[in-house]
mmCIF file of C-alpha atoms and ligand atoms in Angstrom:
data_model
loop_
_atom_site.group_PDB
_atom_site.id
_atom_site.type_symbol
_atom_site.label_atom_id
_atom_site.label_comp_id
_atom_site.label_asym_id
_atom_site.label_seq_id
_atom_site.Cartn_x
_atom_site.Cartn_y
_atom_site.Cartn_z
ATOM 1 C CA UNK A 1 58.113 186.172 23.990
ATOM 2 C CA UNK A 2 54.580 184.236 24.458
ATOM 3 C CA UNK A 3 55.884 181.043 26.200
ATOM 4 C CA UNK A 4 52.335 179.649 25.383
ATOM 5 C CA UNK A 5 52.255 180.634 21.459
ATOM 6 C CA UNK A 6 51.658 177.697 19.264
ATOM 7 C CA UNK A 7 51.629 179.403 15.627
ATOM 8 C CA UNK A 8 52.804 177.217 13.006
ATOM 9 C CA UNK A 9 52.542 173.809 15.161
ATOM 10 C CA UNK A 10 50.779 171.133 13.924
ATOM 11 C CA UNK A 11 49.095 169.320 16.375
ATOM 12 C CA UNK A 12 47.378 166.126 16.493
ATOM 13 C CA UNK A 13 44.577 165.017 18.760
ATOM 14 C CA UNK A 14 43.794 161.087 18.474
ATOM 15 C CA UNK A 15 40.474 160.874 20.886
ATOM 16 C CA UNK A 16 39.668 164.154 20.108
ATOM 17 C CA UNK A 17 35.587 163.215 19.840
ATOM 18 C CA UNK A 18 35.539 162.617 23.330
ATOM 19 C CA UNK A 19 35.299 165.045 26.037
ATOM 20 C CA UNK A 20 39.232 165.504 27.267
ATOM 21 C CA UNK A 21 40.471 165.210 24.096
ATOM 22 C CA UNK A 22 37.802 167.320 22.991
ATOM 23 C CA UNK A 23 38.777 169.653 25.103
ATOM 24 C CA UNK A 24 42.734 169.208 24.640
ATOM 25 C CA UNK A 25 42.119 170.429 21.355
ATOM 26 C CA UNK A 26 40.324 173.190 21.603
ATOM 27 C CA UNK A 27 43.037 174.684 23.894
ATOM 28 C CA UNK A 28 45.977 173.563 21.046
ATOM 29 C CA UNK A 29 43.501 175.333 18.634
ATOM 30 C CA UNK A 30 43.257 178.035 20.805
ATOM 31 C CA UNK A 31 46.812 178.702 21.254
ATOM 32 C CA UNK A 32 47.319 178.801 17.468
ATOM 33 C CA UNK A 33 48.270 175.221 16.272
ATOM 34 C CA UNK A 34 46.254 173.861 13.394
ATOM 35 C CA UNK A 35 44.766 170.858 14.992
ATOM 36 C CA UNK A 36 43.892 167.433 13.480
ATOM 37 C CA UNK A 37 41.210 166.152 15.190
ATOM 38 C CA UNK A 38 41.203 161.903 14.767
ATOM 39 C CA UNK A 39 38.720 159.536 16.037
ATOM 40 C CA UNK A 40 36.119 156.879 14.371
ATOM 41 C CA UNK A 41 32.854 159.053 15.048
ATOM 42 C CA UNK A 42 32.820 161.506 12.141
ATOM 43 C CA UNK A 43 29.624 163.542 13.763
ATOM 44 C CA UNK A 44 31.600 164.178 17.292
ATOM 45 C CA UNK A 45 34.814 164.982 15.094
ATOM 46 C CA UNK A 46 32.927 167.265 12.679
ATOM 47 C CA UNK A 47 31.437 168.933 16.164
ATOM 48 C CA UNK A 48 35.144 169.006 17.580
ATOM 49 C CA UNK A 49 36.222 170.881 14.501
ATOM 50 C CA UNK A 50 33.551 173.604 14.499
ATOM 51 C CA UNK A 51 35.027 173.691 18.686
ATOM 52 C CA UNK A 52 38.026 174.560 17.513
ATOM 53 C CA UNK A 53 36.927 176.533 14.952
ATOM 54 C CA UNK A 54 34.500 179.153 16.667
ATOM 55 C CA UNK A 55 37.968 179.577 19.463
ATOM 56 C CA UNK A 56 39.206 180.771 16.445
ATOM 57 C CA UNK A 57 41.763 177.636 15.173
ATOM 58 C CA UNK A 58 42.429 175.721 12.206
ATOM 59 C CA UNK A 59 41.252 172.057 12.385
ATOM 60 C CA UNK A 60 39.942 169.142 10.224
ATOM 61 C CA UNK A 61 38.315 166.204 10.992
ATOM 62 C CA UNK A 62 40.419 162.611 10.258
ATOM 63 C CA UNK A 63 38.774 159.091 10.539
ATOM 64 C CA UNK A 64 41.112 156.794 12.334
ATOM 65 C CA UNK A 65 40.881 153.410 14.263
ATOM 66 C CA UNK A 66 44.001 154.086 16.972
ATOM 67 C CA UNK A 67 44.279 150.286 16.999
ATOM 68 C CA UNK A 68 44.534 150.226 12.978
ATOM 69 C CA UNK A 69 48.194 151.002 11.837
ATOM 70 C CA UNK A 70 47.444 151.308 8.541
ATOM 71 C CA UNK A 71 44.949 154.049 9.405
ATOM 72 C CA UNK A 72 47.675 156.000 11.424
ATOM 73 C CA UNK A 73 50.039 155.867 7.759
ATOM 74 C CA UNK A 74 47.513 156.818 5.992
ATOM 75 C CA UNK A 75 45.945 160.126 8.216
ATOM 76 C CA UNK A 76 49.919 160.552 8.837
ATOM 77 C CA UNK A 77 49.866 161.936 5.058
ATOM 78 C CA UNK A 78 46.671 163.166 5.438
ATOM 79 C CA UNK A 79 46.984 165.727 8.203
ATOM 80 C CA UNK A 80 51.055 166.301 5.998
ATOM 81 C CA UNK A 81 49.400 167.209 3.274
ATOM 82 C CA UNK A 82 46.654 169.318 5.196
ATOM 83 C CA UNK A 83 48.795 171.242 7.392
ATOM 84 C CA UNK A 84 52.321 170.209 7.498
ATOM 85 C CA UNK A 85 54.454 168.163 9.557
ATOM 86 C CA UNK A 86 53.133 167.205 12.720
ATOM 87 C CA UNK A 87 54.788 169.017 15.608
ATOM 88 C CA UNK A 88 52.616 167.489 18.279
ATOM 89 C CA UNK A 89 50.555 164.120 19.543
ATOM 90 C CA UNK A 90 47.786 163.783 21.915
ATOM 91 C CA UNK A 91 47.043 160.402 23.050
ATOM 92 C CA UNK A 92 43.512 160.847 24.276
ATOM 93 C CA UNK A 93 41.821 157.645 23.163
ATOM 94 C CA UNK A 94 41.319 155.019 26.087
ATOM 95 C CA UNK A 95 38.619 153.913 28.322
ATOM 96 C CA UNK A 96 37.710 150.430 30.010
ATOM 97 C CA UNK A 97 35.597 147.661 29.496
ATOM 98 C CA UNK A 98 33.303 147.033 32.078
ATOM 99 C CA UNK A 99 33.573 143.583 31.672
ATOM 100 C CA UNK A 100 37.262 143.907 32.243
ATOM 101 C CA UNK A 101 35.811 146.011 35.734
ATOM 102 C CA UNK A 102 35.481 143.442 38.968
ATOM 103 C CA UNK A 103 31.854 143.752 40.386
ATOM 104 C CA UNK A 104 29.696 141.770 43.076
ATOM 105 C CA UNK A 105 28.727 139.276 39.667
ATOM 106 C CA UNK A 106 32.823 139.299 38.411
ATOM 107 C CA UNK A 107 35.221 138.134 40.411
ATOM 108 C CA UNK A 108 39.038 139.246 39.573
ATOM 109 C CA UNK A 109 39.643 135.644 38.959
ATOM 110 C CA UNK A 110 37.593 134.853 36.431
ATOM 111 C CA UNK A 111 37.899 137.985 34.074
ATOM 112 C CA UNK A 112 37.852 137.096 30.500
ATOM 113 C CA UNK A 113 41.398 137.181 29.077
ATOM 114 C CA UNK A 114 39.379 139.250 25.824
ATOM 115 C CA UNK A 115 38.351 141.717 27.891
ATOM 116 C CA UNK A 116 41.715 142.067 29.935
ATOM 117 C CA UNK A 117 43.757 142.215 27.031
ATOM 118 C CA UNK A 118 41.176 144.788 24.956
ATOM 119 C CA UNK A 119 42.119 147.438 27.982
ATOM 120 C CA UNK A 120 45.395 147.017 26.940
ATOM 121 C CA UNK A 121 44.673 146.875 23.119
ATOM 122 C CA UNK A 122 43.039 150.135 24.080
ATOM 123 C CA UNK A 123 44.656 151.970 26.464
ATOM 124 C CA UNK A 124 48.450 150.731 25.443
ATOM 125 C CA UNK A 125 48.736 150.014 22.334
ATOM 126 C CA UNK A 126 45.982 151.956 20.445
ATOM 127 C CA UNK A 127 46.245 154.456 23.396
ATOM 128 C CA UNK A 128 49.936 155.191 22.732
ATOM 129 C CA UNK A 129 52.275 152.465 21.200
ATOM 130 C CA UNK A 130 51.046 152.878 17.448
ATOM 131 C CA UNK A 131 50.591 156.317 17.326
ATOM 132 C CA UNK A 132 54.191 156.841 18.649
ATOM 133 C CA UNK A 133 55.302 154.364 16.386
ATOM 134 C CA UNK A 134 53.899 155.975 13.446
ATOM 135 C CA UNK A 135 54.028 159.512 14.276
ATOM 136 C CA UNK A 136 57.605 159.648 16.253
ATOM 137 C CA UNK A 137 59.762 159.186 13.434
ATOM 138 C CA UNK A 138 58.305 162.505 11.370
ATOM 139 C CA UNK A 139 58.818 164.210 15.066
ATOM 140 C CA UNK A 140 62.048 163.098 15.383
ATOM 141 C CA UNK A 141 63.099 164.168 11.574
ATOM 142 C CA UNK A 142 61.560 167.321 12.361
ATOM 143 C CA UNK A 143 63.974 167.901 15.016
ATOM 144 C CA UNK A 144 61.540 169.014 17.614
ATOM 145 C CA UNK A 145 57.985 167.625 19.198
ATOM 146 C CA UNK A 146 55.974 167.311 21.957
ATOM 147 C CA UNK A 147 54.046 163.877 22.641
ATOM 148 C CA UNK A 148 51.108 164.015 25.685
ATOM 149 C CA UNK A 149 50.104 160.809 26.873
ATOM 150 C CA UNK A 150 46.949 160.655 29.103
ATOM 151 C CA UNK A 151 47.504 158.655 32.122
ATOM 152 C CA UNK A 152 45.065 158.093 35.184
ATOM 153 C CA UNK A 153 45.046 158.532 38.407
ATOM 154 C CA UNK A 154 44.776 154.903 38.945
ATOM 155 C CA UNK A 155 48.629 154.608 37.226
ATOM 156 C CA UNK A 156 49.823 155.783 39.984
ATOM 157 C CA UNK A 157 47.464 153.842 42.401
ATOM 158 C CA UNK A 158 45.660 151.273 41.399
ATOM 159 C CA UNK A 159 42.299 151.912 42.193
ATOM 160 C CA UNK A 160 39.201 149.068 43.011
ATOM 161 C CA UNK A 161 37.632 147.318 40.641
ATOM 162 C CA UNK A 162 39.060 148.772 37.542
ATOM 163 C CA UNK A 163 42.481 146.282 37.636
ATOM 164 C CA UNK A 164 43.331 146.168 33.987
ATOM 165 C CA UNK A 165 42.403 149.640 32.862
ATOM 166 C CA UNK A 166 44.706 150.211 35.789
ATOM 167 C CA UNK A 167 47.560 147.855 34.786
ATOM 168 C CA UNK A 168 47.388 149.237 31.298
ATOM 169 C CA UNK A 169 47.604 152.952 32.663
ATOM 170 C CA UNK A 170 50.641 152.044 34.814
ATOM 171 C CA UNK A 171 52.165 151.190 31.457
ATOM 172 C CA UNK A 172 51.211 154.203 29.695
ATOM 173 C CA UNK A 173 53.604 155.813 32.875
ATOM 174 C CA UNK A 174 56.130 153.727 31.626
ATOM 175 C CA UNK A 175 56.286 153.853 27.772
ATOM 176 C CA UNK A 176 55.882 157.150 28.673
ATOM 177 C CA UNK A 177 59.453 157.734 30.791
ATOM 178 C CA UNK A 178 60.808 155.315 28.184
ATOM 179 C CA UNK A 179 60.091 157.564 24.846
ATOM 180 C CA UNK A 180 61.328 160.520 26.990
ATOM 181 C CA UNK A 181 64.894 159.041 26.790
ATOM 182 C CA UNK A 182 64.569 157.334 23.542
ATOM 183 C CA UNK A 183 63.612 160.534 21.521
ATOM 184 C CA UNK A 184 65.476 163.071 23.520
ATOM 185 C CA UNK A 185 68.489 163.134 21.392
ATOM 186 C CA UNK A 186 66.158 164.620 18.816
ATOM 187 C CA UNK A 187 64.626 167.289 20.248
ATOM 188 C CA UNK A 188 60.950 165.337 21.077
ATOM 189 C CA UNK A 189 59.452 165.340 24.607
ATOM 190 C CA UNK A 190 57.469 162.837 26.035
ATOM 191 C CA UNK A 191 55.584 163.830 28.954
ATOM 192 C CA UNK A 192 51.948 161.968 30.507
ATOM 193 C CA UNK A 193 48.885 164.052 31.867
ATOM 194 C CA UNK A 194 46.899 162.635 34.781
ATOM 195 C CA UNK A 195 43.563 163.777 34.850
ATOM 196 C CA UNK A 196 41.654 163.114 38.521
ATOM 197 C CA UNK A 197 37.628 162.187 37.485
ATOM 198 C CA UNK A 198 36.014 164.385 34.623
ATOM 199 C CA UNK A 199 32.633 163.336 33.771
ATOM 200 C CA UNK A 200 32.804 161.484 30.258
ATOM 201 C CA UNK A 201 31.011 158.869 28.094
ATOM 202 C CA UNK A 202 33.355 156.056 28.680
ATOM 203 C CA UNK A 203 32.982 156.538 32.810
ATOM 204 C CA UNK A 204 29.462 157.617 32.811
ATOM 205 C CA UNK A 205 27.971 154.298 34.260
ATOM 206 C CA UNK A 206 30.633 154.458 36.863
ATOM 207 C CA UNK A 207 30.033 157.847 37.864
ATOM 208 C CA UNK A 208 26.284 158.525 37.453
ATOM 209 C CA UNK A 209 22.786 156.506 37.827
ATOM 210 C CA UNK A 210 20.307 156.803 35.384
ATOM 211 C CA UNK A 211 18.601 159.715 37.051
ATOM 212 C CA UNK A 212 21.686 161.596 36.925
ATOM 213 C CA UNK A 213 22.804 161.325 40.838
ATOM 214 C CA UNK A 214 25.893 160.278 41.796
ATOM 215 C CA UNK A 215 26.588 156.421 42.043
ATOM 216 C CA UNK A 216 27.872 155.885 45.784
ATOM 217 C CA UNK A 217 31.685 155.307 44.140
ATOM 218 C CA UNK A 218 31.284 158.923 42.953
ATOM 219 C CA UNK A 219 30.613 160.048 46.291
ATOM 220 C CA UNK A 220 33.286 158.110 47.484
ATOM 221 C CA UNK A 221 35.621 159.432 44.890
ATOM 222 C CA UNK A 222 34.122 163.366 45.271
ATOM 223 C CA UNK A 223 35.254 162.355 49.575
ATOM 224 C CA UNK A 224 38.561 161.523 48.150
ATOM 225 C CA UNK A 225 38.942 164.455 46.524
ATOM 226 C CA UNK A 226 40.251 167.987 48.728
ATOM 227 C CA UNK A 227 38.668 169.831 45.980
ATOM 228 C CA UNK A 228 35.404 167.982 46.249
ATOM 229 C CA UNK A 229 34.426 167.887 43.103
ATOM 230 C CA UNK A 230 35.078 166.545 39.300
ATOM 231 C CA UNK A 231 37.012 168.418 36.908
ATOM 232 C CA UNK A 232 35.765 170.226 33.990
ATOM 233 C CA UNK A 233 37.240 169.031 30.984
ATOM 234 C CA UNK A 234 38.925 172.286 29.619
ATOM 235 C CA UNK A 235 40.421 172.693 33.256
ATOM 236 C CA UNK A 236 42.729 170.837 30.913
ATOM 237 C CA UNK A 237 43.664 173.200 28.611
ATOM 238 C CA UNK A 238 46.759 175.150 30.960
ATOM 239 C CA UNK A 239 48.657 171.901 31.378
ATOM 240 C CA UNK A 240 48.254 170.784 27.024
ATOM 241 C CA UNK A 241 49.368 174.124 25.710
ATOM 242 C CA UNK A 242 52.194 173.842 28.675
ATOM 243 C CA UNK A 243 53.189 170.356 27.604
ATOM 244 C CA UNK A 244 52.834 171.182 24.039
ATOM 245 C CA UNK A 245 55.072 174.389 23.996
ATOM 246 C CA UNK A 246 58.626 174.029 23.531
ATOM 247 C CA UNK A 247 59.289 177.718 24.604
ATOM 248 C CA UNK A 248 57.117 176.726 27.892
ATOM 249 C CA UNK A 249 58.499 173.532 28.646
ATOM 250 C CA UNK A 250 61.243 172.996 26.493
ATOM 251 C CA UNK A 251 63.277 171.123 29.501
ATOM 252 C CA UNK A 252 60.898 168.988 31.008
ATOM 253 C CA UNK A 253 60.402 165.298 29.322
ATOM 254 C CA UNK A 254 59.596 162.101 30.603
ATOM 255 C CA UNK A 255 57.547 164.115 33.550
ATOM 256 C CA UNK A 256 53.894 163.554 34.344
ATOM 257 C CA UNK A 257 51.331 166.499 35.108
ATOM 258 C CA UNK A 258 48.433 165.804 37.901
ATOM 259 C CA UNK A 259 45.051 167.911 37.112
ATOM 260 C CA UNK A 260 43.027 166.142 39.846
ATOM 261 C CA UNK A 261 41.961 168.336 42.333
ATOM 262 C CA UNK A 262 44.496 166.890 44.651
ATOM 263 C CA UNK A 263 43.308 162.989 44.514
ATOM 264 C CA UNK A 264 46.592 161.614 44.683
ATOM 265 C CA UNK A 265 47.735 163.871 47.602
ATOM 266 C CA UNK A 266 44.911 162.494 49.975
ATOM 267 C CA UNK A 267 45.838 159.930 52.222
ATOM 268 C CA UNK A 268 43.186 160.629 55.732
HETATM 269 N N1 LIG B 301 37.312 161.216 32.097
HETATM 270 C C1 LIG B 301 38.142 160.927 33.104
HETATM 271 O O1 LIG B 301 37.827 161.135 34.280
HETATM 272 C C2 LIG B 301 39.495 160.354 32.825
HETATM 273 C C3 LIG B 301 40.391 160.237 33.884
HETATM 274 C C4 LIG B 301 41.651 159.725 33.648
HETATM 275 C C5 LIG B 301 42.010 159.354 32.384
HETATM 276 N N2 LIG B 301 41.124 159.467 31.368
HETATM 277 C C6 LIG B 301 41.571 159.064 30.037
HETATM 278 O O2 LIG B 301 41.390 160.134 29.143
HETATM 279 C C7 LIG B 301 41.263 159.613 27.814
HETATM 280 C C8 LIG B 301 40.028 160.211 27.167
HETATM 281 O O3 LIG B 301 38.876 159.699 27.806
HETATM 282 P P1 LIG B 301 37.542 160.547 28.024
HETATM 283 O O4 LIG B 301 37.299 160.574 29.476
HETATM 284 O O5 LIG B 301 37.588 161.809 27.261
HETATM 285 O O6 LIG B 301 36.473 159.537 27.437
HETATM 286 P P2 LIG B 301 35.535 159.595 26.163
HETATM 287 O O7 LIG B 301 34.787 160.870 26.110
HETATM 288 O O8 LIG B 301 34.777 158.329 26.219
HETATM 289 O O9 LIG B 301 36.579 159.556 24.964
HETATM 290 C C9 LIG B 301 37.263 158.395 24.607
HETATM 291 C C10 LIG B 301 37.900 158.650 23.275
HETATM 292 O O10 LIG B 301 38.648 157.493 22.880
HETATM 293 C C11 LIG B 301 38.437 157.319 21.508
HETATM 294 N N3 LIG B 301 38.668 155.950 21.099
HETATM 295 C C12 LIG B 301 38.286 154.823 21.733
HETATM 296 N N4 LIG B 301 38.665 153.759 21.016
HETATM 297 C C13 LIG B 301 39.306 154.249 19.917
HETATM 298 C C14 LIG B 301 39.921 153.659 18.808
HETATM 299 N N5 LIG B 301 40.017 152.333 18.673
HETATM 300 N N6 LIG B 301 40.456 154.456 17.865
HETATM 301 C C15 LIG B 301 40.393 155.793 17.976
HETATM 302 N N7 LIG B 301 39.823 156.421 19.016
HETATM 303 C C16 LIG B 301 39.287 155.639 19.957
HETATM 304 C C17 LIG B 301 37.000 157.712 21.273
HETATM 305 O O11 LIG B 301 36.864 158.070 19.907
HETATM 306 P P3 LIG B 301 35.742 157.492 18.917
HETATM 307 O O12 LIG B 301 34.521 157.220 19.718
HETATM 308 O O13 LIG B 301 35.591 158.557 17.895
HETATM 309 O O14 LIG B 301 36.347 156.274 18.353
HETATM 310 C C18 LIG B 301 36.892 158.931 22.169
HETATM 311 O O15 LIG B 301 37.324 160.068 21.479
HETATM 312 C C19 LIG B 301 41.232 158.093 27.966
HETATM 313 O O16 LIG B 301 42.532 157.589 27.792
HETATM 314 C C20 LIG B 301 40.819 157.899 29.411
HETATM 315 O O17 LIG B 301 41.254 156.668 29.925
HETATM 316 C C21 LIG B 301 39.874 159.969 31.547
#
């Protein structure tokens, strides 16, 4: 038996025209599921499909707003009539506002309510509420699923500056362990990923000047890291086709998976 076979699965990837989602798809791909890749930018989804496609996977592009419920019904039927139930969800869409992000100029007291609550919009409800709301139901008729949140680092810790990206990450860990008991009964997992730093377009400004060096909080991070350095994105791919594979990790729900070069095991 290939514990890591995922013919006949039908996986979706919402945030799959960014880079870890990108990526996260590519390895479902890879491992035989026909992949739905869903975003808003039609030229990175149409670049994640030819990905997929040149691993040698089935995929298709579907436009989606994650924050739009009526856009998760419709590509629901979409990707059904496409492919076939869907078997798995990737919640890969997320990222933080930097005026959300304390700085010398923004003080944590006087962050805009807009911009605290769009994290959340973002990160909770677009990131994971909706989707699960929409999608769980055909899982849980199915009989069988596998749902991967993205979480952060900064879930488990908050870290500076970035207070409500963190806030809404720490609740991604929680709806998380919630759906894990709520869907067990019918055969769906619900397990989180925690990805240390990968270089991507939402933390680019964070991570990189304009010349390409590192920013001195990427140096700090990098110092923080044992490994020393950032992750490549499809250093990804082991723990999504684990997560996603019943016959791999049939037994483990409402767990969370750390690919970050050892971040959250550094104290001194
Ligand atoms: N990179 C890291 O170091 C890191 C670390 C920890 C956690 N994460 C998390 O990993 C996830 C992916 O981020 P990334 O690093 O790959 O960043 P990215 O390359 O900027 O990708 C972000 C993705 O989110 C999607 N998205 C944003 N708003 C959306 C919306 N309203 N509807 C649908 N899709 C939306 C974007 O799709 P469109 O542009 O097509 O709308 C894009 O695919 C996020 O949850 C992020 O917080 C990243």
């Amino acid at each position: 038996m290939n514990l890591f076979d995922l013919s006949g699965e039908v996986a979706v990837v919402i945030g799959a025209t960014g880079a870890l989602g990108g990526a996260m798809a590519k390895a479902l791909g890879s491992a035989g599921a026909a992949v739905a890749v869903v975003g808003r930018n039609a030229e990175r989804g149409q670049a994640c499909v030819q990905a997929v496609q040149a691993g040698g996977g089935r995929a298709a592009f579907f436009t989606a707003d994650a924050l739009v419920r009526e856009d998760l019904v419709r590509i629901e039927r979409e990707i059904t009539a496409a492919f076939g139930t869907p078997s798995i969800l990737v919640n890969a869409a997320g990222g933080n506002d930097p005026k959300a992000t304390v700085t010398a100029d923004l003080r944590f007291e006087d962050i805009g309510i807009d911009a605290w609550r769009g994290n959340f919009d973002l990160n909770l409800v677009g990131g994971v509420l909706l989707p699960c709301q929409v999608f769980g139901p055909g899982l849980c008729a199915r009989g069988r699923g596998s749902v991967i949140n993205i979480a952060s680092v900064s879930a488990h810790i908050p870290l500076s500056r970035v207070v409500s990206y963190s806030a809404s990450k720490a609740a991604v860990l929680s709806l998380t362990q919630f759906l894990a008991r709520e869907w067990a009964p019918s055969g769906v997992r619900v397990n989180s990923l925690t990805p240390g730093f990968f270089p991507a377009e939402q933390n680019r400004r964070l991570l990189f000047q304009e010349d390409g060096s590192p920013t001195p909080r990427a140096q700090s991070i990098l110092g923080h890291t044992p490994m020393g350095r950032f992750g490549k994105a499809d250093e990804l791919a082991g723990a999504t086709i684990f997560l996603a594979s019943a016959k791999a990790a049939g037994f483990v729900t409402g767990s969370d998976v750390r690919v970050d070069g050892g971040f959250l095991s550094q104290t001194i």
